[in-house]
Amino acid sequence: MKGPKTVFVCRECGNASPKWLGKCPECGMWNTYDEEQVVEKPQNNALNRGRNSATYSKAEKFSELELPKYMRTSTGMGELDRVLGGGLVDSSAVLLSGEPGIGKSTLLLQICSVLGKTRTVLYVSGEESKGQLKLRAERLGITGDSIYLLTECDVEAILSECDRIKPDVIIIDSVQTLSSMRFTSAPGSITQVRESAMSFINYGKTTGAAVFLVGHVNKEGGISGPKILEHMVDAVLYFEGERTNSYRIIRAIKNRFGSTNEIGVFEMGDKGLIEIPNPSEVVMAERPKNTSGSCAGCVMQGTRPIISEIQSLVAKSVYANGKRTSDGFDYNRMCLLIAVLEKRMGLKFYENDVYLNVAGGISLNEPSADLSIAMALISGITDKVIPDEVIAFGEIGLSGEVRAVSHIEYRVKEAVRLGFTKIVLPEKNLTKALKVPEGVELCGVSNIYQALVHMKPKSREAE
Ligand SMILES: Nc1ncnc2c1ncn2[C@@H]1O[C@H](COP(=O)(O)OP(=O)(O)OP(=O)(O)O)[C@@H](O)[C@H]1O
Ligand SMILES: [Mg+2]
Ligand SMILES: [Zn+2]
């Protein structure tokens, strides 16, 4: 007798094979194949049989299409709303992922409080007991009569509760714990994750409920489970932060209803996550005074300028090849800038170890950070100090020229707001339209040499 047909599926990329493989030929990962049962689609189901030319969808003219009205609801957290593109969209599916213990459950429980004021919210947990959740809700001060809690892993059981409660917002914590009786594979396996997620996404699309899915991350930091999960949902949010500090950043990797450049900044405390609407101030508050190797820079995160402090430490190397590390800035870009400074200015970085760090855990992934990084490096190697009132931004080209950057008004405005009085910026960006209050100086530079005048020898008595 023929048994049920099985197939081996790669957990990482979804590649299927009739026999088990140690290494996936598709994505190159080791030991990622799980055995799964093949579910055959009935050949003549109603969908196939019932279709004829009368039921086919018709193409319509773009000009005659009606504009959809996205109903957005505020989550009560401006920082999260911003990342979602202006609030939670009805019938949308959002995947929230992040490392264990980063605060995914905390964030979602916190937004229940505000959403629960106007909507019916169902929080489904497959990981924690009701007692644990109640305890956390007490600590976070969650109140509300239309917030429901369900501790269940079975998809069919959850959907049946959904039919009874009719939630407007469904939170699934987490998608890896779900399993459906329709499939024999273990919870967390690719079929279970994909099909369970699909059930809730479809439920949301048909009833108008917004669905949050919590996803675990794998060792490499990617969302564990099939990549396909990211394609199925409308938005993928990633929650990140370092164990050593309490700041948490949430960013959109994908968003069908808004930009993916925006970030939301939070701080984790015993009352849960607190929003930080002005991250620049937090980062700059801890800046040391009168030290060499430090320069302030500004990068855009979506529509928001964020000012950070760049620190460099340049120390004589004991090895033939100096060591280089970079934290918060692209390593190769740093090496390129060092090469430009060596070649164009004759600075001997090769004799030194170079450590670069961006304070506050925000990564500067924009060319406009070049000038501030270069200045921090020069200051580090020459031991000259960049005064606290100086901030710099501009892209650096291979011959040491400083190139114009975008969003100049936003950056200048943020620098002025934080009290910088000397703004070093690309000459090309200096236009008549650029206005600053009295006492603030705009210093246009067209190459890296011109930026040097804004450094001064280290004054020992000021220490
Ligand atoms: N009493 C407390 N005071 C302060 N912070 C706390 C307290 N309890 C928990 N935390 C913080 O909350 C974090 C756990 O948050 P949460 O359970 O929301 O994370 P998670 O992302 O859902 O994790 P998991 O992936 O394990 O479900 C802890 O790492 C800690 O930083
Ligand atoms: Mg959790
Ligand atoms: Zn694979």
Short mmCIF file of C-alpha atoms and ligand atoms in Angstrom, two decimals:
data_model
loop_
_atom_site.label_atom_id
_atom_site.label_comp_id
_atom_site.label_asym_id
_atom_site.label_seq_id
_atom_site.Cartn_x
_atom_site.Cartn_y
_atom_site.Cartn_z
CA MET A 1 0.00 0.00 0.00
CA LYS A 2 1.21 3.47 -0.75
CA GLY A 3 1.79 5.59 2.36
CA PRO A 4 1.26 9.35 2.46
CA LYS A 5 3.59 11.13 0.07
CA THR A 6 6.36 13.03 1.83
CA VAL A 7 8.77 15.64 0.67
CA PHE A 8 11.76 17.34 2.27
CA VAL A 9 11.59 21.12 2.43
CA CYS A 10 14.35 23.61 3.28
CA ARG A 11 13.37 25.67 6.33
CA GLU A 12 15.25 28.70 5.06
CA CYS A 13 14.29 29.04 1.42
CA GLY A 14 11.45 26.57 0.85
CA ASN A 15 13.34 24.48 -1.69
CA ALA A 16 11.76 21.01 -1.93
CA SER A 17 13.49 17.70 -2.59
CA PRO A 18 12.21 14.10 -2.70
CA LYS A 19 15.05 12.97 -0.42
CA TRP A 20 16.80 14.45 2.60
CA LEU A 21 19.82 16.63 1.88
CA GLY A 22 22.51 17.83 4.27
CA LYS A 23 23.17 21.02 2.37
CA CYS A 24 20.54 22.97 0.50
CA PRO A 25 21.60 23.40 -3.13
CA GLU A 26 19.41 26.50 -3.38
CA CYS A 27 20.51 28.67 -0.44
CA GLY A 28 23.61 26.78 0.70
CA MET A 29 22.46 26.33 4.32
CA TRP A 30 23.31 23.14 6.21
CA ASN A 31 20.89 20.85 7.97
CA THR A 32 17.75 22.79 7.13
CA TYR A 33 15.63 20.03 5.54
CA ASP A 34 12.43 18.96 7.32
CA GLU A 35 10.21 16.10 6.27
CA GLU A 36 6.71 17.21 5.37
CA GLN A 37 3.59 15.63 4.00
CA VAL A 38 2.36 16.62 0.61
CA VAL A 39 -1.18 17.92 0.62
CA GLU A 40 -2.72 17.33 -2.72
CA LYS A 41 -5.20 19.82 -4.04
CA PRO A 42 -8.45 18.14 -5.17
CA GLN A 43 -8.39 18.10 -8.94
CA ASN A 44 -11.94 19.20 -9.60
CA ASN A 45 -12.69 21.50 -6.76
CA ALA A 46 -15.52 23.93 -6.95
CA LEU A 47 -13.14 26.74 -7.84
CA ASN A 48 -11.83 25.04 -10.94
CA ARG A 49 -15.10 23.58 -12.07
CA GLY A 50 -17.28 26.60 -11.47
CA ARG A 51 -15.13 28.94 -13.52
CA ASN A 52 -16.21 29.93 -16.95
CA SER A 53 -16.02 33.13 -18.94
CA ALA A 54 -18.94 34.57 -16.96
CA THR A 55 -17.01 34.43 -13.67
CA TYR A 56 -13.55 35.54 -14.88
CA SER A 57 -12.42 38.90 -13.56
CA LYS A 58 -12.53 41.76 -16.01
CA ALA A 59 -9.73 44.23 -16.61
CA GLU A 60 -10.70 47.78 -15.75
CA LYS A 61 -9.34 51.16 -16.78
CA PHE A 62 -6.98 52.76 -14.27
CA SER A 63 -8.75 56.06 -14.69
CA GLU A 64 -12.04 54.51 -13.65
CA LEU A 65 -10.77 52.67 -10.58
CA GLU A 66 -12.04 53.97 -7.28
CA LEU A 67 -9.50 55.15 -4.72
CA PRO A 68 -9.49 52.78 -1.78
CA LYS A 69 -9.92 54.34 1.60
CA TYR A 70 -7.31 52.97 3.97
CA MET A 71 -8.75 53.17 7.42
CA ARG A 72 -5.86 53.91 9.68
CA THR A 73 -5.99 53.65 13.44
CA SER A 74 -3.39 55.14 15.72
CA THR A 75 -1.67 52.58 17.92
CA GLY A 76 -1.15 55.27 20.54
CA MET A 77 2.59 55.09 19.89
CA GLY A 78 3.63 57.80 17.49
CA GLU A 79 6.93 56.07 16.86
CA LEU A 80 5.20 52.85 15.77
CA ASP A 81 2.59 54.73 13.72
CA ARG A 82 5.38 56.47 11.85
CA VAL A 83 7.03 53.17 10.91
CA LEU A 84 3.66 51.76 9.83
CA GLY A 85 3.24 54.74 7.52
CA GLY A 86 0.81 56.73 9.67
CA GLY A 87 -1.08 54.17 11.74
CA LEU A 88 -2.37 50.63 11.58
CA VAL A 89 -4.26 49.89 8.35
CA ASP A 90 -7.43 47.79 8.56
CA SER A 91 -7.20 44.29 7.09
CA SER A 92 -3.43 44.57 6.79
CA ALA A 93 -0.98 41.93 7.98
CA VAL A 94 2.15 43.07 9.81
CA LEU A 95 5.05 40.79 10.68
CA LEU A 96 7.04 41.95 13.71
CA SER A 97 10.32 40.17 14.28
CA GLY A 98 13.31 40.58 16.51
CA GLU A 99 15.72 38.79 18.82
CA PRO A 100 14.45 36.96 21.89
CA GLY A 101 13.69 39.31 24.77
CA ILE A 102 13.95 42.51 22.72
CA GLY A 103 10.38 43.49 23.64
CA LYS A 104 8.04 42.29 20.90
CA SER A 105 5.37 41.01 23.27
CA THR A 106 5.75 44.11 25.43
CA LEU A 107 5.21 46.47 22.50
CA LEU A 108 2.16 44.62 21.21
CA LEU A 109 0.61 44.36 24.66
CA GLN A 110 1.15 48.09 25.15
CA ILE A 111 -0.62 49.06 21.94
CA CYS A 112 -3.59 46.88 22.98
CA SER A 113 -4.32 49.46 25.63
CA VAL A 114 -4.95 52.28 23.14
CA LEU A 115 -6.41 50.15 20.35
CA GLY A 116 -8.74 48.56 22.91
CA LYS A 117 -10.39 51.92 23.56
CA THR A 118 -12.02 51.95 20.13
CA ARG A 119 -11.57 48.44 18.74
CA THR A 120 -11.92 44.86 19.85
CA VAL A 121 -8.50 43.34 20.26
CA LEU A 122 -7.62 39.64 20.48
CA TYR A 123 -4.17 38.81 21.81
CA VAL A 124 -3.23 35.19 21.11
CA SER A 125 -0.20 33.82 22.89
CA GLY A 126 1.25 30.42 22.20
CA GLU A 127 4.33 31.01 24.31
CA GLU A 128 3.24 32.33 27.66
CA SER A 129 0.64 31.39 30.25
CA LYS A 130 -2.33 33.60 31.11
CA GLY A 131 -0.72 34.25 34.50
CA GLN A 132 2.52 35.49 32.94
CA LEU A 133 0.60 37.73 30.58
CA LYS A 134 -1.61 39.12 33.32
CA LEU A 135 1.49 39.90 35.36
CA ARG A 136 3.05 41.76 32.45
CA ALA A 137 -0.20 43.59 31.71
CA GLU A 138 -0.31 44.73 35.35
CA ARG A 139 3.28 45.97 35.18
CA LEU A 140 2.59 47.87 31.96
CA GLY A 141 -0.70 49.26 33.26
CA ILE A 142 -2.88 47.76 30.52
CA THR A 143 -6.57 48.29 31.09
CA GLY A 144 -9.63 47.94 28.89
CA ASP A 145 -12.76 45.86 28.51
CA SER A 146 -12.47 44.96 24.86
CA ILE A 147 -9.08 43.29 25.05
CA TYR A 148 -9.30 39.50 24.88
CA LEU A 149 -6.56 37.05 25.69
CA LEU A 150 -6.31 33.55 24.31
CA THR A 151 -3.54 31.06 25.04
CA GLU A 152 -3.80 28.60 22.21
CA CYS A 153 -1.63 27.16 19.42
CA ASP A 154 -4.23 25.45 17.30
CA VAL A 155 -5.15 27.53 14.26
CA GLU A 156 -8.67 26.15 13.93
CA ALA A 157 -9.40 26.79 17.62
CA ILE A 158 -8.14 30.38 17.31
CA LEU A 159 -10.17 31.03 14.18
CA SER A 160 -13.28 29.72 15.89
CA GLU A 161 -12.71 32.15 18.76
CA CYS A 162 -12.21 34.91 16.16
CA ASP A 163 -15.64 34.10 14.74
CA ARG A 164 -17.14 34.42 18.20
CA ILE A 165 -15.36 37.59 19.36
CA LYS A 166 -15.11 39.32 15.95
CA PRO A 167 -11.86 41.18 16.70
CA ASP A 168 -10.76 44.26 14.74
CA VAL A 169 -7.15 43.61 15.65
CA ILE A 170 -5.60 40.15 16.04
CA ILE A 171 -2.16 39.71 17.58
CA ILE A 172 -0.47 36.33 17.11
CA ASP A 173 2.50 35.81 19.44
CA SER A 174 4.19 33.99 17.78
CA VAL A 175 3.63 32.51 14.35
CA GLN A 176 6.24 29.79 15.01
CA THR A 177 4.11 28.27 17.77
CA LEU A 178 1.01 27.84 15.60
CA SER A 179 -0.04 24.54 14.17
CA SER A 180 -2.97 23.35 12.18
CA MET A 181 -4.57 19.92 12.35
CA ARG A 182 -4.66 19.89 8.57
CA PHE A 183 -0.93 19.21 8.41
CA THR A 184 1.12 16.59 10.17
CA SER A 185 4.41 18.46 10.33
CA ALA A 186 5.65 19.90 13.62
CA PRO A 187 4.92 23.47 14.77
CA GLY A 188 7.60 25.80 13.46
CA SER A 189 8.10 23.78 10.29
CA ILE A 190 7.84 25.58 7.01
CA THR A 191 4.40 24.21 6.06
CA GLN A 192 2.88 24.94 9.45
CA VAL A 193 4.27 28.47 9.61
CA ARG A 194 3.26 29.29 6.07
CA GLU A 195 -0.21 27.80 6.19
CA SER A 196 -1.03 29.11 9.67
CA ALA A 197 0.11 32.60 8.74
CA MET A 198 -1.93 32.37 5.55
CA SER A 199 -5.07 31.43 7.51
CA PHE A 200 -4.84 34.60 9.58
CA ILE A 201 -3.86 36.85 6.71
CA ASN A 202 -6.90 35.59 4.80
CA TYR A 203 -9.09 35.99 7.86
CA GLY A 204 -7.93 39.62 8.10
CA LYS A 205 -8.51 40.30 4.42
CA THR A 206 -12.06 38.93 4.50
CA THR A 207 -13.18 40.46 7.81
CA GLY A 208 -11.20 43.71 7.74
CA ALA A 209 -9.26 42.86 10.90
CA ALA A 210 -5.65 44.01 11.15
CA VAL A 211 -3.29 41.14 11.96
CA PHE A 212 0.03 41.35 13.79
CA LEU A 213 2.24 38.29 13.52
CA VAL A 214 5.26 37.97 15.79
CA GLY A 215 8.15 36.15 14.15
CA HIS A 216 11.29 34.72 15.71
CA VAL A 217 14.68 35.35 14.18
CA ASN A 218 17.27 32.74 13.36
CA LYS A 219 20.95 32.73 14.29
CA GLU A 220 21.88 34.92 11.35
CA GLY A 221 19.35 37.56 12.34
CA GLY A 222 16.91 36.83 9.52
CA ILE A 223 13.27 36.05 10.14
CA SER A 224 13.15 32.37 10.83
CA GLY A 225 10.86 30.39 8.66
CA PRO A 226 10.38 30.76 5.00
CA LYS A 227 11.26 33.91 3.18
CA ILE A 228 7.82 33.51 1.72
CA LEU A 229 6.36 34.79 5.00
CA GLU A 230 7.83 38.19 4.18
CA HIS A 231 6.15 38.15 0.79
CA MET A 232 2.78 37.22 2.22
CA VAL A 233 2.40 40.11 4.65
CA ASP A 234 1.90 43.82 3.93
CA ALA A 235 4.61 45.06 6.23
CA VAL A 236 7.69 43.57 7.86
CA LEU A 237 8.96 45.37 10.93
CA TYR A 238 12.24 44.58 12.62
CA PHE A 239 12.83 45.34 16.25
CA GLU A 240 16.49 45.82 17.12
CA GLY A 241 18.65 47.00 19.93
CA GLU A 242 21.67 46.07 21.93
CA ARG A 243 21.64 44.05 25.09
CA THR A 244 23.94 46.58 26.69
CA ASN A 245 21.69 49.60 26.42
CA SER A 246 17.99 50.18 26.81
CA TYR A 247 17.36 51.82 23.43
CA ARG A 248 15.26 49.94 20.92
CA ILE A 249 14.83 50.82 17.26
CA ILE A 250 12.02 49.56 15.09
CA ARG A 251 12.35 49.76 11.34
CA ALA A 252 10.27 48.68 8.39
CA ILE A 253 12.00 46.30 5.99
CA LYS A 254 8.94 46.26 3.79
CA ASN A 255 5.75 48.31 3.85
CA ARG A 256 2.97 48.31 1.30
CA PHE A 257 1.34 51.34 2.94
CA GLY A 258 4.27 53.63 3.59
CA SER A 259 7.97 54.34 3.34
CA THR A 260 10.58 51.90 4.61
CA ASN A 261 13.06 54.58 5.60
CA GLU A 262 11.39 55.60 8.81
CA ILE A 263 12.54 54.36 12.18
CA GLY A 264 10.87 54.45 15.57
CA VAL A 265 12.97 54.86 18.70
CA PHE A 266 12.03 53.56 22.14
CA GLU A 267 13.56 53.03 25.51
CA MET A 268 12.84 49.88 27.52
CA GLY A 269 12.04 50.44 31.17
CA ASP A 270 10.13 48.63 33.90
CA LYS A 271 6.90 50.32 32.75
CA GLY A 272 7.50 49.00 29.24
CA LEU A 273 8.62 50.83 26.14
CA ILE A 274 8.73 54.61 26.22
CA GLU A 275 8.83 56.56 22.99
CA ILE A 276 11.78 58.79 22.19
CA PRO A 277 10.55 61.41 19.73
CA ASN A 278 13.87 63.32 19.76
CA PRO A 279 16.63 60.73 19.50
CA SER A 280 19.31 63.31 18.65
CA GLU A 281 19.03 64.88 22.09
CA VAL A 282 19.42 61.55 23.82
CA VAL A 283 22.47 60.63 21.78
CA MET A 284 24.16 64.00 22.19
CA ALA A 285 23.44 64.34 25.92
CA GLU A 286 26.24 61.94 26.80
CA ARG A 287 28.83 63.53 24.54
CA PRO A 288 32.20 64.09 26.24
CA LYS A 289 33.70 67.58 26.04
CA ASN A 290 37.03 68.62 24.55
CA THR A 291 38.19 65.21 23.34
CA SER A 292 39.93 64.51 20.09
CA GLY A 293 38.46 62.02 17.66
CA SER A 294 34.87 63.12 18.14
CA CYS A 295 32.68 64.85 15.57
CA ALA A 296 28.92 65.40 15.28
CA GLY A 297 27.16 64.35 12.09
CA CYS A 298 23.61 64.16 10.81
CA VAL A 299 21.86 61.47 8.79
CA MET A 300 18.30 61.27 7.54
CA GLN A 301 16.14 58.39 8.71
CA GLY A 302 13.15 58.73 6.47
CA THR A 303 11.84 62.25 6.95
CA ARG A 304 13.62 62.69 10.24
CA PRO A 305 17.15 64.00 10.68
CA ILE A 306 19.09 62.31 13.46
CA ILE A 307 22.26 63.79 14.89
CA SER A 308 24.85 61.38 16.20
CA GLU A 309 28.31 61.58 17.60
CA ILE A 310 31.07 59.79 15.75
CA GLN A 311 34.06 58.70 17.77
CA SER A 312 37.37 57.50 16.47
CA LEU A 313 40.34 56.14 18.31
CA VAL A 314 43.60 56.08 16.40
CA ALA A 315 46.46 54.41 18.26
CA LYS A 316 49.92 53.26 17.24
CA SER A 317 49.75 49.67 16.06
CA VAL A 318 52.05 46.94 17.33
CA TYR A 319 51.43 44.89 14.20
CA ALA A 320 52.65 45.35 10.68
CA ASN A 321 49.09 45.90 9.51
CA GLY A 322 46.98 48.19 11.64
CA LYS A 323 43.69 46.81 12.96
CA ARG A 324 40.44 48.48 11.90
CA THR A 325 36.96 48.12 13.34
CA SER A 326 33.78 50.01 12.61
CA ASP A 327 30.59 50.03 14.64
CA GLY A 328 27.58 51.80 13.16
CA PHE A 329 29.19 52.66 9.84
CA ASP A 330 29.96 50.55 6.80
CA TYR A 331 33.41 48.98 7.25
CA ASN A 332 34.38 49.18 3.59
CA ARG A 333 33.28 52.79 3.35
CA MET A 334 35.46 53.59 6.37
CA CYS A 335 38.45 51.89 4.70
CA LEU A 336 37.78 53.92 1.57
CA LEU A 337 37.70 57.18 3.54
CA ILE A 338 40.94 56.22 5.30
CA ALA A 339 42.54 55.56 1.90
CA VAL A 340 41.38 58.98 0.65
CA LEU A 341 42.86 60.67 3.73
CA GLU A 342 46.15 58.76 3.36
CA LYS A 343 46.50 59.54 -0.31
CA ARG A 344 45.25 63.13 -0.40
CA MET A 345 46.46 64.40 2.95
CA GLY A 346 49.45 62.14 3.62
CA LEU A 347 48.10 60.99 6.99
CA LYS A 348 49.77 57.76 8.13
CA PHE A 349 46.81 55.62 9.15
CA TYR A 350 48.63 52.46 8.06
CA GLU A 351 50.90 52.68 11.11
CA ASN A 352 47.88 52.81 13.39
CA ASP A 353 44.95 50.83 14.68
CA VAL A 354 41.70 52.62 13.86
CA TYR A 355 38.52 52.07 15.85
CA LEU A 356 35.38 53.87 14.72
CA ASN A 357 32.16 54.00 16.71
CA VAL A 358 28.83 55.76 16.27
CA ALA A 359 27.42 56.59 19.70
CA GLY A 360 23.84 55.69 20.56
CA GLY A 361 23.52 52.57 18.44
CA ILE A 362 22.18 54.30 15.34
CA SER A 363 23.83 53.21 12.14
CA LEU A 364 24.91 55.86 9.66
CA ASN A 365 24.16 54.27 6.35
CA GLU A 366 24.21 57.40 4.26
CA PRO A 367 27.08 59.05 2.31
CA SER A 368 26.31 62.36 4.02
CA ALA A 369 28.04 60.95 7.10
CA ASP A 370 31.37 60.86 5.22
CA LEU A 371 32.55 64.34 6.18
CA SER A 372 31.86 63.89 9.89
CA ILE A 373 33.57 60.48 9.82
CA ALA A 374 36.59 61.87 7.99
CA MET A 375 36.83 64.76 10.45
CA ALA A 376 36.58 62.39 13.41
CA LEU A 377 39.39 60.30 11.89
CA ILE A 378 41.61 63.33 11.22
CA SER A 379 40.94 64.62 14.71
CA GLY A 380 41.79 61.19 16.08
CA ILE A 381 45.13 60.92 14.32
CA THR A 382 46.25 64.55 14.78
CA ASP A 383 44.91 64.85 18.34
CA LYS A 384 43.29 68.16 17.43
CA VAL A 385 39.87 68.83 18.88
CA ILE A 386 36.72 69.63 16.95
CA PRO A 387 34.85 72.17 19.10
CA ASP A 388 31.48 71.10 20.50
CA GLU A 389 29.60 73.73 18.49
CA VAL A 390 30.74 72.23 15.16
CA ILE A 391 28.68 69.76 13.15
CA ALA A 392 29.56 68.48 9.68
CA PHE A 393 27.81 66.70 6.84
CA GLY A 394 28.72 66.04 3.24
CA GLU A 395 29.68 63.22 0.92
CA ILE A 396 33.36 62.72 0.15
CA GLY A 397 34.57 61.76 -3.31
CA LEU A 398 37.72 59.83 -4.16
CA SER A 399 39.79 62.94 -4.78
CA GLY A 400 38.84 64.42 -1.42
CA GLU A 401 36.13 66.70 -2.76
CA VAL A 402 33.01 67.35 -0.68
CA ARG A 403 29.78 66.72 -2.56
CA ALA A 404 26.29 68.07 -2.01
CA VAL A 405 23.76 66.12 0.06
CA SER A 406 19.96 65.98 0.06
CA HIS A 407 17.45 67.36 2.59
CA ILE A 408 19.79 70.13 3.58
CA GLU A 409 17.10 72.31 5.23
CA TYR A 410 16.02 69.50 7.55
CA ARG A 411 19.58 68.80 8.62
CA VAL A 412 20.44 72.43 9.23
CA LYS A 413 17.22 72.98 11.17
CA GLU A 414 17.89 69.99 13.42
CA ALA A 415 21.50 71.14 13.98
CA VAL A 416 20.28 74.62 14.96
CA ARG A 417 17.65 73.12 17.25
CA LEU A 418 20.32 71.16 19.10
CA GLY A 419 22.41 74.29 19.58
CA PHE A 420 25.20 73.84 17.03
CA THR A 421 26.50 77.23 15.92
CA LYS A 422 29.03 76.22 13.28
CA ILE A 423 27.63 74.05 10.51
CA VAL A 424 30.19 72.68 8.07
CA LEU A 425 28.41 71.67 4.88
CA PRO A 426 29.11 71.19 1.17
CA GLU A 427 29.71 74.48 -0.67
CA LYS A 428 27.19 73.39 -3.31
CA ASN A 429 24.45 73.20 -0.69
CA LEU A 430 24.94 76.84 0.27
CA THR A 431 22.01 78.61 -1.33
CA LYS A 432 20.31 81.91 -0.61
CA ALA A 433 17.21 80.01 0.45
CA LEU A 434 19.10 78.39 3.31
CA LYS A 435 18.39 80.59 6.33
CA VAL A 436 19.80 80.27 9.82
CA PRO A 437 19.19 82.36 12.95
CA GLU A 438 21.70 84.99 13.99
CA GLY A 439 24.78 83.58 15.69
CA VAL A 440 24.81 80.43 13.58
CA GLU A 441 27.49 80.20 10.94
CA LEU A 442 27.21 78.16 7.75
CA CYS A 443 30.70 77.14 6.56
CA GLY A 444 30.65 75.83 3.00
CA VAL A 445 33.56 73.55 2.06
CA SER A 446 34.35 72.07 -1.33
CA ASN A 447 37.11 69.70 -0.23
CA ILE A 448 38.33 67.96 2.88
CA TYR A 449 41.30 70.37 3.44
CA GLN A 450 38.94 73.31 3.96
CA ALA A 451 37.26 71.45 6.79
CA LEU A 452 40.54 71.37 8.72
CA VAL A 453 40.29 75.00 9.83
CA HIS A 454 37.45 73.98 12.13
CA MET A 455 39.77 71.95 14.33
CA LYS A 456 41.90 73.37 17.09
CA PRO A 457 44.81 72.07 19.16
CA LYS A 458 43.77 70.28 22.31
CA SER A 459 43.77 72.65 25.28
CA ARG A 460 45.09 70.85 28.34
CA GLU A 461 43.71 73.32 30.90
CA ALA A 462 40.15 72.84 29.69
CA GLU A 463 40.20 69.19 30.71
N1 LIG B 1 10.32 43.96 35.48
C1 LIG B 1 10.95 44.42 34.42
N2 LIG B 1 11.53 45.62 34.46
C2 LIG B 1 12.16 46.11 33.39
N3 LIG B 1 12.26 45.49 32.23
C3 LIG B 1 11.71 44.31 32.11
C4 LIG B 1 11.03 43.70 33.19
N4 LIG B 1 10.58 42.53 32.76
C5 LIG B 1 10.97 42.40 31.49
N5 LIG B 1 11.66 43.46 31.10
C6 LIG B 1 12.23 43.71 29.77
O1 LIG B 1 11.39 43.16 28.81
C7 LIG B 1 12.12 42.27 27.99
C8 LIG B 1 11.24 41.13 27.56
O2 LIG B 1 10.27 41.65 26.70
P1 LIG B 1 9.33 40.74 25.82
O3 LIG B 1 8.91 39.55 26.59
O4 LIG B 1 8.28 41.65 25.31
O5 LIG B 1 10.30 40.31 24.66
P2 LIG B 1 9.97 39.42 23.41
O6 LIG B 1 10.63 40.08 22.27
O7 LIG B 1 8.52 39.16 23.32
O8 LIG B 1 10.76 38.09 23.74
P3 LIG B 1 10.46 36.59 23.28
O9 LIG B 1 11.01 36.48 21.90
O10 LIG B 1 11.21 35.79 24.25
O11 LIG B 1 8.99 36.41 23.33
C9 LIG B 1 13.28 41.83 28.81
O12 LIG B 1 14.39 41.47 28.01
C10 LIG B 1 13.58 43.05 29.63
O13 LIG B 1 14.40 43.92 28.89
MG MG B 2 7.37 37.41 23.47
ZN ZN B 3 17.49 26.38 1.16
#
